[in-house]
């Protein structure tokens, strides 16, 4: 199944669960789930999701940027201080900036959500794949696509809460129809952005 470049992912980020080596990367060219192969190579590279909230009492603006690379660890950004980025080995990172207009200050919190940290906590990405169509959930069974759970993060870093990220890749049937009309054949889906947040019944922090 080929997934074209024009896409975004359903990005469910939740701050909860565990893990345990170094750069555990994902072979995006051949993700085998329930005997079906998915090619996610075009989804590689850093992608961003933004969440902006404004508080009134006291007045503050909270801007959180989630960055994910499904296929490999994120690389350092040129010119960005080390303490303002997630550590080496991270594949899902949250950066929370809180601006206080009264004090004219901005505080920055770095949240490593998923990755492999062999020289720090010893925790690993431990990726887990599920094909939605064969899921035990009735709602999921009506979808064609896959779900990826990525682990390894902890916040606060050394004695905090275990983290994980949940990402769903959904086949875009409308794109399949369009590709078929253009003579490209069946089975060539796309991905579209739906939402992000905690799955039902899960608690976020």
JSON list of C-alpha atoms in Angstrom, two decimals:
[
{"chain": "A", "resi": 1, "resn": "UNK", "atom": "CA", "xyz": [0.00, 0.00, 0.00]},
{"chain": "A", "resi": 2, "resn": "UNK", "atom": "CA", "xyz": [1.55, 3.31, -1.08]},
{"chain": "A", "resi": 3, "resn": "UNK", "atom": "CA", "xyz": [0.91, 6.44, 0.95]},
{"chain": "A", "resi": 4, "resn": "UNK", "atom": "CA", "xyz": [1.60, 9.68, -0.95]},
{"chain": "A", "resi": 5, "resn": "UNK", "atom": "CA", "xyz": [3.37, 12.74, 0.46]},
{"chain": "A", "resi": 6, "resn": "UNK", "atom": "CA", "xyz": [0.20, 14.81, 0.88]},
{"chain": "A", "resi": 7, "resn": "UNK", "atom": "CA", "xyz": [-0.88, 13.76, 4.33]},
{"chain": "A", "resi": 8, "resn": "UNK", "atom": "CA", "xyz": [-1.06, 14.51, 7.97]},
{"chain": "A", "resi": 9, "resn": "UNK", "atom": "CA", "xyz": [-1.48, 12.06, 10.80]},
{"chain": "A", "resi": 10, "resn": "UNK", "atom": "CA", "xyz": [-4.00, 11.63, 13.49]},
{"chain": "A", "resi": 11, "resn": "UNK", "atom": "CA", "xyz": [-1.78, 12.48, 16.40]},
{"chain": "A", "resi": 12, "resn": "UNK", "atom": "CA", "xyz": [-3.04, 11.30, 19.75]},
{"chain": "A", "resi": 13, "resn": "UNK", "atom": "CA", "xyz": [-0.55, 12.33, 22.39]},
{"chain": "A", "resi": 14, "resn": "UNK", "atom": "CA", "xyz": [-1.04, 11.17, 25.91]},
{"chain": "A", "resi": 15, "resn": "UNK", "atom": "CA", "xyz": [1.20, 11.59, 28.90]},
{"chain": "A", "resi": 16, "resn": "UNK", "atom": "CA", "xyz": [1.10, 8.27, 30.70]},
{"chain": "A", "resi": 17, "resn": "UNK", "atom": "CA", "xyz": [2.83, 4.91, 30.15]},
{"chain": "A", "resi": 18, "resn": "UNK", "atom": "CA", "xyz": [6.23, 3.05, 29.96]},
{"chain": "A", "resi": 19, "resn": "UNK", "atom": "CA", "xyz": [9.22, 1.44, 28.41]},
{"chain": "A", "resi": 20, "resn": "UNK", "atom": "CA", "xyz": [13.06, 0.28, 28.51]},
{"chain": "A", "resi": 21, "resn": "UNK", "atom": "CA", "xyz": [18.58, 0.88, 24.35]},
{"chain": "A", "resi": 22, "resn": "UNK", "atom": "CA", "xyz": [19.72, 3.02, 21.64]},
{"chain": "A", "resi": 23, "resn": "UNK", "atom": "CA", "xyz": [18.35, 4.32, 18.42]},
{"chain": "A", "resi": 24, "resn": "UNK", "atom": "CA", "xyz": [15.52, 1.93, 17.87]},
{"chain": "A", "resi": 25, "resn": "UNK", "atom": "CA", "xyz": [14.35, 3.19, 14.51]},
{"chain": "A", "resi": 26, "resn": "UNK", "atom": "CA", "xyz": [11.33, 1.99, 12.57]},
{"chain": "A", "resi": 27, "resn": "UNK", "atom": "CA", "xyz": [11.65, 0.49, 9.08]},
{"chain": "A", "resi": 28, "resn": "UNK", "atom": "CA", "xyz": [8.96, 2.65, 7.50]},
{"chain": "A", "resi": 29, "resn": "UNK", "atom": "CA", "xyz": [9.38, 0.98, 4.09]},
{"chain": "A", "resi": 30, "resn": "UNK", "atom": "CA", "xyz": [7.93, -2.28, 5.37]},
{"chain": "A", "resi": 31, "resn": "UNK", "atom": "CA", "xyz": [5.58, -2.14, 8.35]},
{"chain": "A", "resi": 32, "resn": "UNK", "atom": "CA", "xyz": [4.01, -5.60, 8.58]},
{"chain": "A", "resi": 33, "resn": "UNK", "atom": "CA", "xyz": [0.79, -5.77, 10.63]},
{"chain": "A", "resi": 34, "resn": "UNK", "atom": "CA", "xyz": [-1.46, -8.85, 10.59]},
{"chain": "A", "resi": 35, "resn": "UNK", "atom": "CA", "xyz": [0.17, -10.03, 7.38]},
{"chain": "A", "resi": 36, "resn": "UNK", "atom": "CA", "xyz": [-0.44, -6.72, 5.57]},
{"chain": "A", "resi": 37, "resn": "UNK", "atom": "CA", "xyz": [2.52, -4.55, 4.54]},
{"chain": "A", "resi": 38, "resn": "UNK", "atom": "CA", "xyz": [2.30, -0.74, 4.81]},
{"chain": "A", "resi": 39, "resn": "UNK", "atom": "CA", "xyz": [4.87, 1.60, 3.28]},
{"chain": "A", "resi": 40, "resn": "UNK", "atom": "CA", "xyz": [5.17, 4.74, 5.43]},
{"chain": "A", "resi": 41, "resn": "UNK", "atom": "CA", "xyz": [8.43, 6.09, 3.94]},
{"chain": "A", "resi": 42, "resn": "UNK", "atom": "CA", "xyz": [6.77, 9.27, 2.69]},
{"chain": "A", "resi": 43, "resn": "UNK", "atom": "CA", "xyz": [5.72, 10.05, 6.27]},
{"chain": "A", "resi": 44, "resn": "UNK", "atom": "CA", "xyz": [9.31, 10.28, 7.51]},
{"chain": "A", "resi": 45, "resn": "UNK", "atom": "CA", "xyz": [10.85, 13.51, 8.72]},
{"chain": "A", "resi": 46, "resn": "UNK", "atom": "CA", "xyz": [9.76, 15.88, 11.52]},
{"chain": "A", "resi": 47, "resn": "UNK", "atom": "CA", "xyz": [6.10, 16.91, 11.58]},
{"chain": "A", "resi": 48, "resn": "UNK", "atom": "CA", "xyz": [4.54, 19.43, 13.98]},
{"chain": "A", "resi": 49, "resn": "UNK", "atom": "CA", "xyz": [1.22, 19.84, 15.80]},
{"chain": "A", "resi": 50, "resn": "UNK", "atom": "CA", "xyz": [0.48, 23.06, 17.72]},
{"chain": "A", "resi": 51, "resn": "UNK", "atom": "CA", "xyz": [-1.78, 23.61, 20.72]},
{"chain": "A", "resi": 52, "resn": "UNK", "atom": "CA", "xyz": [-2.35, 27.22, 21.88]},
{"chain": "A", "resi": 53, "resn": "UNK", "atom": "CA", "xyz": [-4.35, 28.04, 25.01]},
{"chain": "A", "resi": 54, "resn": "UNK", "atom": "CA", "xyz": [-5.04, 31.44, 26.56]},
{"chain": "A", "resi": 55, "resn": "UNK", "atom": "CA", "xyz": [-5.77, 31.78, 30.26]},
{"chain": "A", "resi": 56, "resn": "UNK", "atom": "CA", "xyz": [-7.53, 34.79, 31.74]},
{"chain": "A", "resi": 57, "resn": "UNK", "atom": "CA", "xyz": [-6.78, 34.61, 35.47]},
{"chain": "A", "resi": 58, "resn": "UNK", "atom": "CA", "xyz": [-3.93, 35.17, 35.62]},
{"chain": "A", "resi": 59, "resn": "UNK", "atom": "CA", "xyz": [-3.51, 36.08, 31.94]},
{"chain": "A", "resi": 60, "resn": "UNK", "atom": "CA", "xyz": [-1.09, 33.71, 30.23]},
{"chain": "A", "resi": 61, "resn": "UNK", "atom": "CA", "xyz": [-0.61, 32.13, 26.82]},
{"chain": "A", "resi": 62, "resn": "UNK", "atom": "CA", "xyz": [0.44, 28.48, 26.71]},
{"chain": "A", "resi": 63, "resn": "UNK", "atom": "CA", "xyz": [1.85, 27.33, 23.36]},
{"chain": "A", "resi": 64, "resn": "UNK", "atom": "CA", "xyz": [2.78, 23.64, 23.10]},
{"chain": "A", "resi": 65, "resn": "UNK", "atom": "CA", "xyz": [4.50, 22.28, 19.99]},
{"chain": "A", "resi": 66, "resn": "UNK", "atom": "CA", "xyz": [4.52, 18.51, 19.47]},
{"chain": "A", "resi": 67, "resn": "UNK", "atom": "CA", "xyz": [7.15, 17.26, 17.01]},
{"chain": "A", "resi": 68, "resn": "UNK", "atom": "CA", "xyz": [7.23, 13.69, 15.70]},
{"chain": "A", "resi": 69, "resn": "UNK", "atom": "CA", "xyz": [9.33, 11.68, 13.29]},
{"chain": "A", "resi": 70, "resn": "UNK", "atom": "CA", "xyz": [7.72, 8.28, 12.82]},
{"chain": "A", "resi": 71, "resn": "UNK", "atom": "CA", "xyz": [10.74, 6.69, 11.15]},
{"chain": "A", "resi": 72, "resn": "UNK", "atom": "CA", "xyz": [13.80, 7.87, 13.10]},
{"chain": "A", "resi": 73, "resn": "UNK", "atom": "CA", "xyz": [15.00, 10.00, 16.04]},
{"chain": "A", "resi": 74, "resn": "UNK", "atom": "CA", "xyz": [14.65, 13.77, 15.77]},
{"chain": "A", "resi": 75, "resn": "UNK", "atom": "CA", "xyz": [17.80, 15.75, 15.00]},
{"chain": "A", "resi": 76, "resn": "UNK", "atom": "CA", "xyz": [19.02, 18.88, 16.77]},
{"chain": "A", "resi": 77, "resn": "UNK", "atom": "CA", "xyz": [17.84, 22.23, 15.41]},
{"chain": "A", "resi": 78, "resn": "UNK", "atom": "CA", "xyz": [20.61, 24.63, 14.46]},
{"chain": "A", "resi": 79, "resn": "UNK", "atom": "CA", "xyz": [20.86, 27.61, 16.77]},
{"chain": "A", "resi": 80, "resn": "UNK", "atom": "CA", "xyz": [18.47, 26.22, 19.42]},
{"chain": "A", "resi": 81, "resn": "UNK", "atom": "CA", "xyz": [19.94, 25.84, 22.94]},
{"chain": "A", "resi": 82, "resn": "UNK", "atom": "CA", "xyz": [20.32, 22.23, 24.05]},
{"chain": "A", "resi": 83, "resn": "UNK", "atom": "CA", "xyz": [18.09, 22.76, 27.09]},
{"chain": "A", "resi": 84, "resn": "UNK", "atom": "CA", "xyz": [15.22, 23.88, 24.83]},
{"chain": "A", "resi": 85, "resn": "UNK", "atom": "CA", "xyz": [15.07, 20.60, 22.90]},
{"chain": "A", "resi": 86, "resn": "UNK", "atom": "CA", "xyz": [14.42, 16.97, 23.75]},
{"chain": "A", "resi": 87, "resn": "UNK", "atom": "CA", "xyz": [17.46, 14.80, 24.31]},
{"chain": "A", "resi": 88, "resn": "UNK", "atom": "CA", "xyz": [19.07, 12.63, 21.64]},
{"chain": "A", "resi": 89, "resn": "UNK", "atom": "CA", "xyz": [17.01, 9.54, 20.78]},
{"chain": "A", "resi": 90, "resn": "UNK", "atom": "CA", "xyz": [13.61, 11.26, 21.02]},
{"chain": "A", "resi": 91, "resn": "UNK", "atom": "CA", "xyz": [11.03, 10.62, 18.28]},
{"chain": "A", "resi": 92, "resn": "UNK", "atom": "CA", "xyz": [8.08, 12.45, 19.84]},
{"chain": "A", "resi": 93, "resn": "UNK", "atom": "CA", "xyz": [8.83, 15.67, 21.70]},
{"chain": "A", "resi": 94, "resn": "UNK", "atom": "CA", "xyz": [6.63, 18.28, 23.36]},
{"chain": "A", "resi": 95, "resn": "UNK", "atom": "CA", "xyz": [7.89, 21.85, 23.94]},
{"chain": "A", "resi": 96, "resn": "UNK", "atom": "CA", "xyz": [5.62, 23.96, 26.16]},
{"chain": "A", "resi": 97, "resn": "UNK", "atom": "CA", "xyz": [6.12, 27.75, 26.21]},
{"chain": "A", "resi": 98, "resn": "UNK", "atom": "CA", "xyz": [4.23, 29.83, 28.75]},
{"chain": "A", "resi": 99, "resn": "UNK", "atom": "CA", "xyz": [4.17, 33.60, 28.13]},
{"chain": "A", "resi": 100, "resn": "UNK", "atom": "CA", "xyz": [3.31, 35.87, 31.06]},
{"chain": "A", "resi": 101, "resn": "UNK", "atom": "CA", "xyz": [2.40, 39.34, 29.68]},
{"chain": "A", "resi": 102, "resn": "UNK", "atom": "CA", "xyz": [2.52, 40.86, 33.17]},
{"chain": "A", "resi": 103, "resn": "UNK", "atom": "CA", "xyz": [6.13, 39.83, 33.67]},
{"chain": "A", "resi": 104, "resn": "UNK", "atom": "CA", "xyz": [7.03, 39.88, 29.95]},
{"chain": "A", "resi": 105, "resn": "UNK", "atom": "CA", "xyz": [8.67, 36.49, 30.44]},
{"chain": "A", "resi": 106, "resn": "UNK", "atom": "CA", "xyz": [8.48, 33.11, 28.70]},
{"chain": "A", "resi": 107, "resn": "UNK", "atom": "CA", "xyz": [9.16, 29.82, 30.46]},
{"chain": "A", "resi": 108, "resn": "UNK", "atom": "CA", "xyz": [10.02, 26.70, 28.45]},
{"chain": "A", "resi": 109, "resn": "UNK", "atom": "CA", "xyz": [9.30, 23.10, 29.45]},
{"chain": "A", "resi": 110, "resn": "UNK", "atom": "CA", "xyz": [10.71, 20.18, 27.44]},
{"chain": "A", "resi": 111, "resn": "UNK", "atom": "CA", "xyz": [8.71, 16.91, 27.50]},
{"chain": "A", "resi": 112, "resn": "UNK", "atom": "CA", "xyz": [10.31, 13.79, 25.94]},
{"chain": "A", "resi": 113, "resn": "UNK", "atom": "CA", "xyz": [7.23, 11.72, 25.08]},
{"chain": "A", "resi": 114, "resn": "UNK", "atom": "CA", "xyz": [8.69, 8.78, 23.13]},
{"chain": "A", "resi": 115, "resn": "UNK", "atom": "CA", "xyz": [12.13, 7.57, 22.11]},
{"chain": "A", "resi": 116, "resn": "UNK", "atom": "CA", "xyz": [15.08, 5.37, 23.12]},
{"chain": "A", "resi": 117, "resn": "UNK", "atom": "CA", "xyz": [17.43, 6.48, 25.90]},
{"chain": "A", "resi": 118, "resn": "UNK", "atom": "CA", "xyz": [20.04, 3.72, 26.54]},
{"chain": "A", "resi": 119, "resn": "UNK", "atom": "CA", "xyz": [22.53, 6.03, 28.26]},
{"chain": "A", "resi": 120, "resn": "UNK", "atom": "CA", "xyz": [20.01, 7.82, 30.43]},
{"chain": "A", "resi": 121, "resn": "UNK", "atom": "CA", "xyz": [16.93, 5.98, 31.68]},
{"chain": "A", "resi": 122, "resn": "UNK", "atom": "CA", "xyz": [17.54, 2.79, 29.68]},
{"chain": "A", "resi": 123, "resn": "UNK", "atom": "CA", "xyz": [14.00, 3.06, 28.34]},
{"chain": "A", "resi": 124, "resn": "UNK", "atom": "CA", "xyz": [13.21, 2.21, 24.69]},
{"chain": "A", "resi": 125, "resn": "UNK", "atom": "CA", "xyz": [10.73, 3.17, 21.99]},
{"chain": "A", "resi": 126, "resn": "UNK", "atom": "CA", "xyz": [9.12, -0.29, 22.11]},
{"chain": "A", "resi": 127, "resn": "UNK", "atom": "CA", "xyz": [6.82, 0.38, 19.11]},
{"chain": "A", "resi": 128, "resn": "UNK", "atom": "CA", "xyz": [3.56, -1.55, 19.03]},
{"chain": "A", "resi": 129, "resn": "UNK", "atom": "CA", "xyz": [1.43, -1.77, 15.87]},
{"chain": "A", "resi": 130, "resn": "UNK", "atom": "CA", "xyz": [-2.27, -2.61, 15.54]},
{"chain": "A", "resi": 131, "resn": "UNK", "atom": "CA", "xyz": [-4.31, -2.96, 12.36]},
{"chain": "A", "resi": 132, "resn": "UNK", "atom": "CA", "xyz": [-7.52, -1.04, 12.97]},
{"chain": "A", "resi": 133, "resn": "UNK", "atom": "CA", "xyz": [-9.65, -3.34, 10.84]},
{"chain": "A", "resi": 134, "resn": "UNK", "atom": "CA", "xyz": [-8.86, -6.32, 13.07]},
{"chain": "A", "resi": 135, "resn": "UNK", "atom": "CA", "xyz": [-9.02, -4.36, 16.34]},
{"chain": "A", "resi": 136, "resn": "UNK", "atom": "CA", "xyz": [-11.31, -5.54, 19.14]},
{"chain": "A", "resi": 137, "resn": "UNK", "atom": "CA", "xyz": [-12.93, -2.10, 19.08]},
{"chain": "A", "resi": 138, "resn": "UNK", "atom": "CA", "xyz": [-16.07, -1.99, 16.93]},
{"chain": "A", "resi": 139, "resn": "UNK", "atom": "CA", "xyz": [-15.41, 1.65, 15.96]},
{"chain": "A", "resi": 140, "resn": "UNK", "atom": "CA", "xyz": [-11.86, 0.81, 14.87]},
{"chain": "A", "resi": 141, "resn": "UNK", "atom": "CA", "xyz": [-12.93, -2.25, 12.88]},
{"chain": "A", "resi": 142, "resn": "UNK", "atom": "CA", "xyz": [-14.77, 0.02, 10.47]},
{"chain": "A", "resi": 143, "resn": "UNK", "atom": "CA", "xyz": [-11.54, 1.84, 9.55]},
{"chain": "A", "resi": 144, "resn": "UNK", "atom": "CA", "xyz": [-8.67, 0.81, 7.29]},
{"chain": "A", "resi": 145, "resn": "UNK", "atom": "CA", "xyz": [-5.34, 1.83, 8.70]},
{"chain": "A", "resi": 146, "resn": "UNK", "atom": "CA", "xyz": [-2.93, 1.15, 11.55]},
{"chain": "A", "resi": 147, "resn": "UNK", "atom": "CA", "xyz": [-2.24, 2.43, 15.05]},
{"chain": "A", "resi": 148, "resn": "UNK", "atom": "CA", "xyz": [1.26, 2.94, 16.44]},
{"chain": "A", "resi": 149, "resn": "UNK", "atom": "CA", "xyz": [2.12, 3.22, 20.13]},
{"chain": "A", "resi": 150, "resn": "UNK", "atom": "CA", "xyz": [5.53, 4.70, 20.92]},
{"chain": "A", "resi": 151, "resn": "UNK", "atom": "CA", "xyz": [7.01, 4.61, 24.42]},
{"chain": "A", "resi": 152, "resn": "UNK", "atom": "CA", "xyz": [10.18, 5.52, 26.31]},
{"chain": "A", "resi": 153, "resn": "UNK", "atom": "CA", "xyz": [9.60, 9.06, 27.54]},
{"chain": "A", "resi": 154, "resn": "UNK", "atom": "CA", "xyz": [9.39, 10.23, 31.14]},
{"chain": "A", "resi": 155, "resn": "UNK", "atom": "CA", "xyz": [8.44, 13.61, 32.60]},
{"chain": "A", "resi": 156, "resn": "UNK", "atom": "CA", "xyz": [9.96, 14.95, 34.78]},
{"chain": "A", "resi": 157, "resn": "UNK", "atom": "CA", "xyz": [12.97, 13.27, 33.27]},
{"chain": "A", "resi": 158, "resn": "UNK", "atom": "CA", "xyz": [14.39, 11.01, 35.99]},
{"chain": "A", "resi": 159, "resn": "UNK", "atom": "CA", "xyz": [11.62, 10.47, 38.51]},
{"chain": "A", "resi": 160, "resn": "UNK", "atom": "CA", "xyz": [8.47, 11.48, 36.68]},
{"chain": "A", "resi": 161, "resn": "UNK", "atom": "CA", "xyz": [5.53, 9.95, 34.91]},
{"chain": "A", "resi": 162, "resn": "UNK", "atom": "CA", "xyz": [5.98, 7.48, 32.08]},
{"chain": "A", "resi": 163, "resn": "UNK", "atom": "CA", "xyz": [4.82, 8.73, 28.68]},
{"chain": "A", "resi": 164, "resn": "UNK", "atom": "CA", "xyz": [3.59, 7.37, 25.37]},
{"chain": "A", "resi": 165, "resn": "UNK", "atom": "CA", "xyz": [2.34, 8.66, 22.03]},
{"chain": "A", "resi": 166, "resn": "UNK", "atom": "CA", "xyz": [-0.48, 7.08, 20.02]},
{"chain": "A", "resi": 167, "resn": "UNK", "atom": "CA", "xyz": [-0.62, 7.78, 16.28]},
{"chain": "A", "resi": 168, "resn": "UNK", "atom": "CA", "xyz": [-3.25, 6.48, 13.87]},
{"chain": "A", "resi": 169, "resn": "UNK", "atom": "CA", "xyz": [-2.61, 6.27, 10.13]},
{"chain": "A", "resi": 170, "resn": "UNK", "atom": "CA", "xyz": [-5.92, 6.17, 8.24]},
{"chain": "A", "resi": 171, "resn": "UNK", "atom": "CA", "xyz": [-6.32, 5.28, 4.57]},
{"chain": "A", "resi": 172, "resn": "UNK", "atom": "CA", "xyz": [-8.02, 8.05, 2.60]},
{"chain": "A", "resi": 173, "resn": "UNK", "atom": "CA", "xyz": [-10.58, 6.21, 0.47]},
{"chain": "A", "resi": 174, "resn": "UNK", "atom": "CA", "xyz": [-11.49, 9.39, -1.42]},
{"chain": "A", "resi": 175, "resn": "UNK", "atom": "CA", "xyz": [-7.90, 9.57, -2.62]},
{"chain": "A", "resi": 176, "resn": "UNK", "atom": "CA", "xyz": [-8.07, 5.90, -3.61]},
{"chain": "A", "resi": 177, "resn": "UNK", "atom": "CA", "xyz": [-11.07, 6.70, -5.84]},
{"chain": "A", "resi": 178, "resn": "UNK", "atom": "CA", "xyz": [-9.24, 9.68, -7.32]},
{"chain": "A", "resi": 179, "resn": "UNK", "atom": "CA", "xyz": [-6.12, 7.62, -8.00]},
{"chain": "A", "resi": 180, "resn": "UNK", "atom": "CA", "xyz": [-8.20, 4.93, -9.68]},
{"chain": "A", "resi": 181, "resn": "UNK", "atom": "CA", "xyz": [-9.85, 7.52, -11.93]},
{"chain": "A", "resi": 182, "resn": "UNK", "atom": "CA", "xyz": [-6.40, 8.80, -12.89]},
{"chain": "A", "resi": 183, "resn": "UNK", "atom": "CA", "xyz": [-5.30, 5.31, -13.83]},
{"chain": "A", "resi": 184, "resn": "UNK", "atom": "CA", "xyz": [-3.02, 4.73, -10.86]},
{"chain": "A", "resi": 185, "resn": "UNK", "atom": "CA", "xyz": [-4.85, 1.63, -9.67]},
{"chain": "A", "resi": 186, "resn": "UNK", "atom": "CA", "xyz": [-6.37, 0.70, -6.34]},
{"chain": "A", "resi": 187, "resn": "UNK", "atom": "CA", "xyz": [-4.79, 0.56, -2.91]},
{"chain": "A", "resi": 188, "resn": "UNK", "atom": "CA", "xyz": [-3.08, 3.94, -3.11]},
{"chain": "A", "resi": 189, "resn": "UNK", "atom": "CA", "xyz": [-4.39, 5.77, -0.08]},
{"chain": "A", "resi": 190, "resn": "UNK", "atom": "CA", "xyz": [-3.53, 9.01, 1.64]},
{"chain": "A", "resi": 191, "resn": "UNK", "atom": "CA", "xyz": [-3.66, 10.25, 5.20]},
{"chain": "A", "resi": 192, "resn": "UNK", "atom": "CA", "xyz": [-5.62, 13.14, 6.64]},
{"chain": "A", "resi": 193, "resn": "UNK", "atom": "CA", "xyz": [-5.37, 14.98, 9.95]},
{"chain": "A", "resi": 194, "resn": "UNK", "atom": "CA", "xyz": [-8.34, 14.28, 12.23]},
{"chain": "A", "resi": 195, "resn": "UNK", "atom": "CA", "xyz": [-7.54, 15.32, 15.78]},
{"chain": "A", "resi": 196, "resn": "UNK", "atom": "CA", "xyz": [-5.14, 14.93, 18.66]},
{"chain": "A", "resi": 197, "resn": "UNK", "atom": "CA", "xyz": [-5.57, 14.41, 22.36]},
{"chain": "A", "resi": 198, "resn": "UNK", "atom": "CA", "xyz": [-6.03, 11.58, 24.83]},
{"chain": "A", "resi": 199, "resn": "UNK", "atom": "CA", "xyz": [-7.97, 8.48, 23.79]},
{"chain": "A", "resi": 200, "resn": "UNK", "atom": "CA", "xyz": [-11.30, 7.95, 25.57]},
{"chain": "A", "resi": 201, "resn": "UNK", "atom": "CA", "xyz": [-10.88, 6.95, 29.18]},
{"chain": "A", "resi": 202, "resn": "UNK", "atom": "CA", "xyz": [-7.28, 8.14, 29.40]},
{"chain": "A", "resi": 203, "resn": "UNK", "atom": "CA", "xyz": [-6.06, 10.94, 31.58]},
{"chain": "A", "resi": 204, "resn": "UNK", "atom": "CA", "xyz": [-3.64, 13.63, 30.43]},
{"chain": "A", "resi": 205, "resn": "UNK", "atom": "CA", "xyz": [-1.35, 15.93, 32.30]}
]
